[in-house]
Short mmCIF file of C-alpha atoms and ligand atoms in Angstrom, two decimals:
data_model
loop_
_atom_site.label_atom_id
_atom_site.label_comp_id
_atom_site.label_asym_id
_atom_site.label_seq_id
_atom_site.Cartn_x
_atom_site.Cartn_y
_atom_site.Cartn_z
CA MET L 1 -118.47 195.06 167.21
CA ILE L 2 -115.48 192.60 166.79
CA LEU L 3 -112.12 193.77 165.35
CA THR L 4 -109.60 190.32 163.25
CA ASN L 5 -105.71 191.45 162.75
CA THR L 6 -103.92 189.47 160.38
CA LEU L 7 -100.88 190.99 160.19
CA ASN L 8 -99.87 188.20 157.10
CA PRO L 9 -102.59 187.20 155.24
CA SER L 10 -102.43 184.85 152.27
CA ILE L 11 -104.02 183.45 149.47
CA ASP L 12 -104.25 179.51 150.35
CA ILE L 13 -104.50 177.12 147.53
CA SER L 14 -105.22 173.90 147.92
CA TYR L 15 -104.31 170.89 145.21
CA GLN L 16 -106.13 167.47 144.90
CA VAL L 17 -103.58 165.41 143.31
CA GLU L 18 -103.52 161.67 142.42
CA SER L 19 -100.13 160.99 143.91
CA LEU L 20 -97.52 163.52 144.89
CA GLU L 21 -93.90 162.40 143.16
CA ILE L 22 -91.01 164.51 143.83
CA GLY L 23 -89.25 165.44 140.51
CA ALA L 24 -92.98 164.46 138.64
CA VAL L 25 -94.76 166.67 136.97
CA HIS L 26 -98.89 166.71 138.67
CA ARG L 27 -101.70 167.99 136.53
CA PRO L 28 -104.57 168.79 140.09
CA THR L 29 -107.89 166.73 140.23
CA GLN L 30 -109.20 169.56 142.16
CA MET L 31 -107.98 173.56 142.89
CA ILE L 32 -109.62 175.66 145.37
CA LYS L 33 -108.41 179.16 145.58
CA ASN L 34 -109.34 180.73 149.13
CA ALA L 35 -109.14 183.54 151.12
CA GLY L 36 -106.66 182.81 154.21
CA GLY L 37 -104.19 183.23 157.15
CA LYS L 38 -106.04 182.59 160.93
CA GLY L 39 -106.99 185.96 161.50
CA ILE L 40 -108.87 186.03 157.86
CA ASN L 41 -110.54 182.64 158.73
CA VAL L 42 -111.52 183.82 161.97
CA THR L 43 -113.03 186.85 160.33
CA LYS L 44 -115.07 184.59 157.48
CA VAL L 45 -116.56 182.72 160.90
CA LEU L 46 -117.53 185.89 162.38
CA ASP L 47 -119.16 186.66 159.77
CA ASP L 48 -121.36 183.12 158.79
CA LEU L 49 -122.29 183.72 162.65
CA GLY L 50 -123.83 187.50 161.34
CA ALA L 51 -121.57 189.50 163.62
CA ASP L 52 -120.38 193.47 163.55
CA VAL L 53 -116.96 192.56 162.17
CA THR L 54 -114.00 194.92 161.11
CA ALA L 55 -110.94 193.40 159.52
CA THR L 56 -107.70 195.00 159.67
CA GLY L 57 -103.84 194.33 158.91
CA TYR L 58 -101.11 194.45 156.25
CA LEU L 59 -102.61 193.03 152.10
CA GLY L 60 -100.47 194.45 148.90
CA GLY L 61 -100.13 193.90 145.87
CA THR L 62 -102.49 192.16 143.33
CA ASN L 63 -102.22 189.13 146.18
CA GLY L 64 -103.59 191.32 148.51
CA GLN L 65 -106.05 193.29 146.03
CA TRP L 66 -107.86 189.52 145.38
CA ILE L 67 -108.02 188.79 148.75
CA GLN L 68 -109.40 192.44 149.35
CA THR L 69 -111.81 191.67 146.39
CA GLN L 70 -113.47 188.19 148.18
CA LEU L 71 -113.95 189.82 151.58
CA GLU L 72 -115.86 193.00 150.20
CA GLN L 73 -118.33 190.86 148.66
CA ARG L 74 -119.49 189.87 152.03
CA ASN L 75 -120.92 191.93 154.98
CA ILE L 76 -117.41 192.76 156.35
CA GLN L 77 -115.58 196.21 156.93
CA LEU L 78 -112.11 196.15 155.74
CA GLN L 79 -109.44 198.67 157.07
CA PHE L 80 -106.50 197.00 156.01
CA ILE L 81 -103.56 198.92 155.38
CA ASP L 82 -102.17 199.04 152.12
CA ILE L 83 -98.00 198.04 151.90
CA GLU L 84 -95.87 197.82 148.65
CA GLY L 85 -94.91 194.11 149.16
CA ASN L 86 -97.08 191.13 147.50
CA THR L 87 -99.50 189.71 149.84
CA ARG L 88 -98.04 185.75 150.44
CA GLN L 89 -99.78 182.43 148.67
CA CYS L 90 -99.68 179.37 150.89
CA ILE L 91 -100.16 176.11 148.95
CA ALA L 92 -101.45 173.17 150.04
CA ILE L 93 -101.47 169.54 148.08
CA ASN L 94 -103.18 166.89 149.52
CA ASP L 95 -103.14 163.29 147.78
CA GLY L 96 -105.49 161.93 149.76
CA GLU L 97 -102.87 160.24 152.21
CA HIS L 98 -100.94 163.42 153.60
CA GLN L 99 -100.94 166.96 153.46
CA THR L 100 -98.25 169.15 152.02
CA GLU L 101 -97.35 172.28 152.39
CA ILE L 102 -95.73 175.54 151.19
CA LEU L 103 -96.27 178.39 153.14
CA GLU L 104 -94.03 181.78 151.26
CA GLY L 105 -93.17 184.17 154.59
CA GLY L 106 -94.99 187.14 153.20
CA PRO L 107 -93.61 190.57 151.97
CA GLU L 108 -91.46 192.43 154.77
CA VAL L 109 -93.54 195.73 156.27
CA SER L 110 -91.44 198.84 156.04
CA LYS L 111 -91.54 201.41 159.27
CA ALA L 112 -93.86 203.33 157.43
CA SER L 113 -96.69 200.76 157.01
CA GLN L 114 -96.55 199.64 160.76
CA ALA L 115 -96.36 203.17 161.74
CA LEU L 116 -99.48 203.93 160.32
CA TYR L 117 -101.25 200.72 161.35
CA LEU L 118 -100.56 201.61 164.77
CA LYS L 119 -102.11 204.90 164.44
CA GLN L 120 -104.73 203.44 162.79
CA LEU L 121 -105.21 201.11 165.55
CA ALA L 122 -104.66 203.51 168.12
CA ASP L 123 -107.70 206.03 166.32
CA ILE L 124 -110.61 202.97 165.96
CA ALA L 125 -109.72 200.52 168.77
CA HIS L 126 -112.01 202.11 171.43
CA GLN L 127 -114.56 201.26 169.09
CA TYR L 128 -114.31 197.28 169.69
CA LYS L 129 -115.72 195.06 172.21
CA VAL L 130 -113.70 192.17 171.83
CA VAL L 131 -110.15 192.26 169.23
CA THR L 132 -108.80 188.73 167.63
CA ILE L 133 -105.16 188.94 166.80
CA SER L 134 -104.06 185.85 165.21
CA GLY L 135 -101.09 184.01 162.93
CA SER L 136 -97.62 184.37 162.72
CA THR L 137 -96.12 188.21 162.47
CA PRO L 138 -94.87 189.51 159.19
CA LYS L 139 -91.23 189.93 158.63
CA LEU L 140 -90.45 194.37 160.57
CA MET L 141 -88.24 196.55 158.90
CA ASN L 142 -86.10 197.75 161.69
CA GLN L 143 -88.55 195.84 164.03
CA SER L 144 -88.58 193.13 167.15
CA LYS L 145 -91.71 190.63 166.20
CA THR L 146 -91.68 190.73 170.10
CA ALA L 147 -92.01 194.33 170.51
CA TYR L 148 -94.04 195.33 167.56
CA MET L 149 -96.42 193.30 169.15
CA ILE L 150 -96.35 194.61 172.78
CA LYS L 151 -96.64 198.18 171.34
CA ILE L 152 -100.19 196.99 169.57
CA LEU L 153 -101.71 195.42 172.87
CA ASN L 154 -100.66 198.50 174.38
CA THR L 155 -103.29 200.90 172.03
CA LEU L 156 -106.37 197.87 173.12
CA THR L 157 -106.20 199.03 175.96
CA ASN L 158 -109.73 198.96 175.92
CA SER L 159 -111.57 195.29 174.47
CA TYR L 160 -111.40 191.82 175.50
CA ASN L 161 -108.37 190.88 173.50
CA ILE L 162 -107.98 187.21 172.36
CA VAL L 163 -104.16 186.52 170.88
CA ASP L 164 -103.53 183.10 168.90
CA ILE L 165 -100.52 183.90 166.80
CA ASP L 166 -97.50 181.38 166.25
CA GLY L 167 -96.11 179.51 169.39
CA GLN L 168 -92.72 181.77 169.83
CA SER L 169 -93.97 184.82 170.06
CA LEU L 170 -96.52 184.37 171.80
CA LYS L 171 -94.02 182.99 174.96
CA ALA L 172 -92.19 186.31 174.42
CA ILE L 173 -94.66 188.42 175.03
CA LEU L 174 -96.96 186.52 177.27
CA GLY L 175 -96.26 187.75 180.78
CA GLN L 176 -94.94 190.88 179.39
CA SER L 177 -98.61 192.50 178.90
CA ALA L 178 -101.72 193.10 180.77
CA HIS L 179 -103.79 193.57 177.20
CA ILE L 180 -103.77 189.74 176.51
CA HIS L 181 -107.63 188.51 178.14
CA ALA L 182 -107.47 184.87 175.99
CA ILE L 183 -105.08 182.41 174.37
CA LYS L 184 -106.29 179.29 172.47
CA PRO L 185 -103.01 177.23 172.28
CA ASN L 186 -103.85 173.36 171.16
CA GLN L 187 -102.24 170.59 173.03
CA SER L 188 -98.84 171.12 170.77
CA GLU L 189 -98.73 174.60 171.07
CA PHE L 190 -99.70 174.39 175.24
CA GLU L 191 -96.87 172.21 175.36
CA ASP L 192 -94.31 174.51 174.26
CA LEU L 193 -95.55 177.32 176.04
CA VAL L 194 -95.00 175.40 179.63
CA ASN L 195 -91.72 173.86 178.11
CA GLN L 196 -93.36 170.10 179.22
CA LYS L 197 -94.21 167.44 176.09
CA GLY L 198 -96.71 164.34 176.53
CA LEU L 199 -98.98 166.39 178.85
CA SER L 200 -102.02 164.22 179.79
CA HIS L 201 -105.42 165.95 180.53
CA GLN L 202 -104.83 166.06 183.99
CA ASP L 203 -101.85 167.93 183.48
CA ILE L 204 -102.74 170.54 181.80
CA PHE L 205 -105.65 171.10 184.49
CA LYS L 206 -102.99 171.44 187.09
CA ILE L 207 -101.00 173.54 185.18
CA LEU L 208 -104.22 176.01 184.53
CA LYS L 209 -104.60 175.57 187.94
CA THR L 210 -101.54 176.32 189.40
CA ASN L 211 -98.51 178.15 186.62
CA GLN L 212 -98.99 181.70 187.01
CA LEU L 213 -98.17 183.18 183.38
CA PHE L 214 -101.99 181.84 183.26
CA LYS L 215 -102.80 183.95 186.21
CA ASP L 216 -104.43 186.78 184.22
CA VAL L 217 -105.64 184.37 181.37
CA ASP L 218 -108.62 182.86 179.53
CA VAL L 219 -107.35 179.85 178.44
CA PHE L 220 -108.75 177.88 175.91
CA VAL L 221 -106.45 174.12 175.28
CA THR L 222 -108.36 172.63 172.08
CA LEU L 223 -107.64 168.77 171.47
CA GLY L 224 -108.92 167.96 168.25
CA SER L 225 -111.59 165.55 168.36
CA GLU L 226 -111.61 165.20 172.13
CA GLY L 227 -112.72 168.66 173.02
CA ALA L 228 -110.80 171.64 174.56
CA ILE L 229 -109.50 171.74 178.77
CA ILE L 230 -110.50 175.64 179.10
CA LYS L 231 -109.76 177.89 181.80
CA LEU L 232 -112.38 181.15 182.35
CA LYS L 233 -110.88 183.66 185.33
CA GLU L 234 -109.65 180.96 188.07
CA THR L 235 -112.51 178.22 187.24
CA ILE L 236 -111.42 174.67 184.70
CA TYR L 237 -113.78 173.19 182.51
CA LYS L 238 -113.60 169.48 180.18
CA ALA L 239 -115.37 169.96 177.32
CA SER L 240 -116.19 167.07 175.52
CA LEU L 241 -118.04 166.88 171.77
CA PRO L 242 -120.36 164.50 169.76
CA ASN L 243 -119.25 162.08 167.37
CA ILE L 244 -118.79 163.78 163.84
CA ASN L 245 -118.17 163.02 160.18
CA ALA L 246 -114.60 165.46 160.08
CA VAL L 247 -113.73 166.68 156.94
CA ASN L 248 -111.01 168.97 156.94
CA PRO L 249 -110.22 170.51 160.82
CA VAL L 250 -107.62 172.37 159.35
CA GLY L 251 -108.88 176.04 160.64
CA SER L 252 -110.95 174.56 163.12
CA GLY L 253 -108.88 176.84 165.72
CA ASP L 254 -109.52 179.86 163.69
CA ALA L 255 -113.08 178.89 164.13
CA THR L 256 -112.97 178.14 167.87
CA VAL L 257 -110.95 181.85 168.13
CA ALA L 258 -114.20 183.23 166.25
CA GLY L 259 -116.75 182.07 168.52
CA ILE L 260 -115.30 183.05 172.14
CA ALA L 261 -115.19 186.72 170.25
CA TYR L 262 -119.17 186.45 169.78
CA SER L 263 -119.53 184.72 173.27
CA VAL L 264 -117.76 187.75 174.53
CA GLU L 265 -119.66 190.43 172.21
CA HIS L 266 -122.23 189.34 173.41
CA ASP L 267 -122.07 188.41 176.82
CA LEU L 268 -122.62 184.65 176.97
CA ASP L 269 -122.26 183.07 180.68
CA PRO L 270 -119.35 180.40 180.13
CA VAL L 271 -120.95 177.46 180.00
CA THR L 272 -122.72 178.87 176.79
CA THR L 273 -119.18 180.90 175.62
CA ILE L 274 -117.45 176.76 175.53
CA GLN L 275 -119.89 175.19 173.94
CA THR L 276 -120.50 178.08 170.92
CA ALA L 277 -116.33 178.22 170.63
CA LEU L 278 -115.86 174.02 170.48
CA ALA L 279 -119.41 174.12 168.09
CA CYS L 280 -117.36 176.59 165.36
CA GLY L 281 -114.64 174.64 166.09
CA THR L 282 -116.50 171.46 165.23
CA SER L 283 -118.89 173.03 162.09
CA ASN L 284 -115.07 174.19 160.51
CA ALA L 285 -113.79 170.84 161.03
CA MET L 286 -116.97 169.53 158.63
CA GLN L 287 -116.47 171.73 156.00
CA ALA L 288 -113.60 171.07 153.44
CA ALA L 289 -114.13 174.94 152.84
CA THR L 290 -111.00 176.21 155.76
CA GLY L 291 -112.64 179.08 157.90
CA LYS L 292 -116.46 177.82 157.02
CA ILE L 293 -118.89 177.44 159.93
CA ILE L 294 -122.37 176.24 159.20
CA GLN L 295 -125.39 178.55 161.36
CA GLN L 296 -127.62 175.44 161.99
CA ASP L 297 -124.58 173.00 162.33
CA VAL L 298 -123.61 175.00 164.94
CA ASP L 299 -126.91 175.29 166.67
CA ASP L 300 -126.92 171.74 167.02
CA LEU L 301 -123.41 171.32 167.82
CA ILE L 302 -124.14 173.49 171.11
CA LYS L 303 -126.51 172.02 172.62
CA LYS L 304 -124.52 168.39 172.69
CA VAL L 305 -120.88 169.88 173.61
CA GLY L 306 -120.54 168.36 177.20
CA VAL L 307 -119.08 170.68 179.93
CA GLU L 308 -118.17 169.45 182.97
CA LYS L 309 -116.63 171.46 185.23
CA LEU L 310 -113.41 170.73 187.47
CA GLY L 311 -112.15 172.71 189.84
P1 ATP T 1 -105.56 174.63 163.42
O1 ATP T 1 -104.42 175.07 163.63
O2 ATP T 1 -106.12 174.14 161.85
O3 ATP T 1 -106.49 175.88 163.65
P2 ATP T 1 -105.90 173.94 166.25
O4 ATP T 1 -104.99 172.92 165.79
O5 ATP T 1 -106.05 175.36 166.66
O6 ATP T 1 -106.42 173.66 164.58
P3 ATP T 1 -107.34 172.11 167.17
O7 ATP T 1 -107.15 171.38 168.65
O8 ATP T 1 -107.56 170.96 165.85
O9 ATP T 1 -107.25 173.22 167.22
O10 ATP T 1 -109.16 171.98 167.02
C1 ATP T 1 -109.86 173.39 167.93
C2 ATP T 1 -111.29 172.77 167.51
O11 ATP T 1 -112.07 172.93 166.90
C3 ATP T 1 -111.30 171.37 169.07
O12 ATP T 1 -111.51 172.23 170.23
C4 ATP T 1 -112.96 170.98 168.30
O13 ATP T 1 -114.13 171.37 168.71
C5 ATP T 1 -112.78 171.45 166.95
N1 ATP T 1 -112.34 169.83 165.90
C6 ATP T 1 -110.95 169.79 165.51
N2 ATP T 1 -111.00 169.02 165.05
C7 ATP T 1 -111.71 167.99 165.50
C8 ATP T 1 -112.42 166.34 165.00
N3 ATP T 1 -110.83 165.57 164.26
N4 ATP T 1 -114.03 166.34 165.56
C9 ATP T 1 -114.37 167.25 165.63
N5 ATP T 1 -114.32 168.58 166.27
C10 ATP T 1 -112.56 168.75 165.75
#
């Protein structure tokens, strides 16, 4: 079984407009409203893959209720902690050329809710072979985000934990907790982690091979349409993708995390794990919706993802 954690979910609203002009009135030609936040995207893709998945995190107010209702329509166990504030909304406006985003910060989580969440994790975590933690950490009353993340990881002692949180928080905790088993930075997140810019694929390979920060962690450095460079245990691989028609790559990283979680849950070998993870990311990029894969596309793509051992 797989447990996903979304500490700061959102209702993601996407507007399509003819053109975007500051100060003007806009009437969208299309509006899509989805249950979102990176962890919820991971959850939806795992459900699309037919995995046995439980979702937890914080939900509150009418927005939280709306997300809960959307997820109840799927085959997902829900264990969200109910908080006082209203779950956030994030708005993306597409004008055909650019995407403009307005991202609310989300409600503050009280000390009592933080404690409830940790207690629930401590009670249920042992049931799960794989745990994912994704997305931003909410505002926490009287608590540092780093300290809270370490407390969460300290309850996850028996599972394979995949951590895909915002760059600053990841930087703060990587190397500080023995309970991070995999991370999935994209190229710019990886560059932030190692304080270097403009890395070539060869540079990424060398850093993964030698930097002690990654010694005990599996690392999937995703490179959009260029595939990924992956470190699994001591071996580094380069994965390449077939040409596809990318419709909307947003959430492809989350779909990749779902593919990794699914592979670990099913004890897949390293090459098949990489192929499955990237096939999920690429299938998501082929869909207009965010956090959506098509099983048939994943099955086809798995055979077409090239995996080469770099060393
Ligand atoms: P997000 O933050 O939007 O979830 P990300 O920046 O974390 O995404 P990317 O590196 O963009 O992640 O993509 C993850 C994976 O998704 C890639 O390794 C690849 O398999 C697939 N992917 C993303 N964009 C494309 C694309 N344009 N064409 C094909 N595959 C893609």
